Amino acid sequence: MKINTYLSSILLLFITTLSYSQLKIDAELRPRAEYRHGFKTLFPNDVNAAMFVSQRTRLNTSFSMDKLNFYISFQDVRVWGDVPQLNIADANGLSLQQAWAEILLDRNFSLKLGRQEVVYDDSRIFGNVNWAQQARSHDMALLKYEKNDFRIDVGLAFNQSKEGLVGTNLTTPKTYKAMQFAWFHKEWNNFSGSFLFLNNGLQSSTGLKYSQTIGTHIKTKVYGLDIVSNLYYQFGNDILNRDLSAYLLGLEANYKATDKIKLGLGMELLSGNDYNTPGSKNYAFTPFYGTNHKFNGLMDYFYVGNHANNVGLLDVYMKVNYKLNPKSSLTTFIHNFSAAADINTTVSKQLGTELDIVYGYKFTKEIGIKAGYSYMFPTEGMEILKGNNDNNTNNWGWVMVTIKPTLFSSKK
């Protein structure tokens, strides 16, 4: 009798809580098969192509009530076969992709604390890298202000490898020690603009080195053209304590030719250093925490864990998106790559041309299918940068299925 009363009380409390709040539980299963024969770098002799299936599995819970939003996302990332069939423990195990709480301070201010994705504008400097199965998230405090069409976000992060009694040196690989940023955004009719300031601190053997990134992202619509531009400048010191002076300039225009065809033309210039020429100053731009797979070709030859402090890049590209029917589309990209700085006195700055083709099909609201094929046509300049002149075919193909069902949802 006491147990029944206890369970009834819990059930009543749960129902009462839901009546004054919102709870949503959803999931994601995303397997992706890839064939790699020259992905990220030129394919060498005497090796076999890579082929595998990776998979991301997520369980997400969002909860909202008066003065509070709460979100937690568990994920498992694996390659099919990386654990035996009768496994005792997974190779990577379950992890937290996001776990944050947002305190609604008043109508305009909120404070978001915990592990969270940071995505701004077109994801050039801050993005969640959703293509990567693990994606990217940050441990930080984020103060947000929003009123009408104006928004300010201020982020603060300080990373440490573990609790300690002395010292603050960070030993966690591939992460920053400290970061502060401010992002301002304003909307007008047919025009929007953002301004970003990023103070990025990297741990080195001689102490903390800070660099600063400032810049703007602008979107407008003129004479039927959707125009997007980026302009960023970096200064301060790099991790080797060299003076930093680098820039990124991007411009893209898209035009809807018909109800089914959309055309795009763009260019992006990232400054760099002369090849194999060490100096006391660093001119190479780094798009720190952006979704770099989205830019400069889908084969990830540039700025996806590579091409840092190198010759920079000039990427001139065009794209065509064709809507086959309400459920499917085909997009083709052509990129021409050149070095922004000199390779050497006898070699052209030309690096090569990449062709990307992506097909997407929406099977249902919860199920989507995408497939892609890419081919790289490298030049002598690319061979020098990648240290490979074997003249092999460089291509990449993939098929990905994304399944995202809503398992439970309550309404106020």
Short mmCIF file of N, CA, C and O in Angstrom, two decimals, residues 262 298 318-324 328-334 355-360 370-373:
data_model
loop_
_atom_site.label_atom_id
_atom_site.label_comp_id
_atom_site.label_asym_id
_atom_site.label_seq_id
_atom_site.Cartn_x
_atom_site.Cartn_y
_atom_site.Cartn_z
N LYS A 262 19.32 27.00 -58.87
CA LYS A 262 19.97 28.09 -58.14
C LYS A 262 21.46 28.07 -58.46
O LYS A 262 22.11 27.03 -58.37
N LEU A 298 34.96 19.74 -50.67
CA LEU A 298 34.51 18.73 -49.72
C LEU A 298 35.56 17.65 -49.45
O LEU A 298 35.39 16.85 -48.54
N MET A 318 32.29 27.86 -58.26
CA MET A 318 30.91 28.03 -58.70
C MET A 318 30.12 26.80 -58.28
O MET A 318 30.69 25.72 -58.08
N LYS A 319 28.80 26.98 -58.11
CA LYS A 319 27.96 25.85 -57.72
C LYS A 319 26.60 25.97 -58.39
O LYS A 319 26.12 27.07 -58.68
N VAL A 320 26.00 24.83 -58.64
CA VAL A 320 24.68 24.77 -59.24
C VAL A 320 23.84 23.80 -58.42
O VAL A 320 24.24 22.64 -58.22
N ASN A 321 22.71 24.28 -57.93
CA ASN A 321 21.78 23.41 -57.19
C ASN A 321 20.53 23.22 -58.03
O ASN A 321 19.89 24.20 -58.43
N TYR A 322 20.21 21.95 -58.29
CA TYR A 322 19.04 21.64 -59.11
C TYR A 322 18.05 20.84 -58.29
O TYR A 322 18.38 19.76 -57.77
N LYS A 323 16.86 21.38 -58.13
CA LYS A 323 15.81 20.70 -57.38
C LYS A 323 15.10 19.72 -58.31
O LYS A 323 14.35 20.11 -59.20
N LEU A 324 15.38 18.43 -58.12
CA LEU A 324 14.83 17.41 -59.02
C LEU A 324 13.33 17.26 -58.83
O LEU A 324 12.57 17.13 -59.79
N SER A 328 14.00 15.71 -53.54
CA SER A 328 15.41 15.45 -53.87
C SER A 328 16.04 16.61 -54.62
O SER A 328 15.36 17.41 -55.25
N SER A 329 17.37 16.70 -54.51
CA SER A 329 18.12 17.76 -55.19
C SER A 329 19.52 17.27 -55.53
O SER A 329 20.02 16.31 -54.93
N LEU A 330 20.14 17.94 -56.48
CA LEU A 330 21.50 17.61 -56.92
C LEU A 330 22.31 18.90 -56.95
O LEU A 330 21.89 19.89 -57.56
N THR A 331 23.46 18.90 -56.28
CA THR A 331 24.31 20.08 -56.22
C THR A 331 25.69 19.74 -56.74
O THR A 331 26.27 18.71 -56.37
N THR A 332 26.21 20.60 -57.61
CA THR A 332 27.55 20.42 -58.18
C THR A 332 28.40 21.63 -57.85
O THR A 332 27.97 22.78 -58.01
N PHE A 333 29.63 21.38 -57.36
CA PHE A 333 30.59 22.43 -57.05
C PHE A 333 31.84 22.24 -57.90
O PHE A 333 32.29 21.10 -58.11
N ILE A 334 32.41 23.34 -58.35
CA ILE A 334 33.73 23.31 -59.00
C ILE A 334 34.60 24.36 -58.32
O ILE A 334 34.26 25.54 -58.28
N LEU A 355 36.15 18.79 -58.21
CA LEU A 355 34.76 18.63 -58.60
C LEU A 355 34.03 17.89 -57.48
O LEU A 355 34.46 16.81 -57.06
N ASP A 356 32.93 18.46 -56.99
CA ASP A 356 32.12 17.83 -55.95
C ASP A 356 30.68 17.71 -56.44
O ASP A 356 30.11 18.68 -56.94
N ILE A 357 30.09 16.53 -56.25
CA ILE A 357 28.70 16.29 -56.61
C ILE A 357 27.99 15.69 -55.40
O ILE A 357 28.47 14.71 -54.82
N VAL A 358 26.87 16.29 -54.99
CA VAL A 358 26.12 15.82 -53.82
C VAL A 358 24.65 15.66 -54.20
O VAL A 358 24.03 16.58 -54.74
N TYR A 359 24.10 14.48 -53.90
CA TYR A 359 22.68 14.20 -54.12
C TYR A 359 22.01 14.02 -52.77
O TYR A 359 22.53 13.35 -51.88
N GLY A 360 20.86 14.65 -52.59
CA GLY A 360 20.11 14.53 -51.36
C GLY A 360 18.67 14.11 -51.62
O GLY A 360 18.04 14.57 -52.57
N LYS A 370 21.85 11.03 -48.26
CA LYS A 370 22.75 11.84 -49.08
C LYS A 370 23.87 10.96 -49.62
O LYS A 370 24.31 10.02 -48.97
N ALA A 371 24.32 11.32 -50.81
CA ALA A 371 25.44 10.62 -51.45
C ALA A 371 26.29 11.64 -52.18
O ALA A 371 25.78 12.64 -52.70
N GLY A 372 27.60 11.40 -52.21
CA GLY A 372 28.48 12.35 -52.88
C GLY A 372 29.66 11.69 -53.55
O GLY A 372 30.07 10.57 -53.18
N TYR A 373 30.19 12.40 -54.55
CA TYR A 373 31.41 11.95 -55.23
C TYR A 373 32.25 13.18 -55.53
O TYR A 373 31.74 14.22 -55.95
#
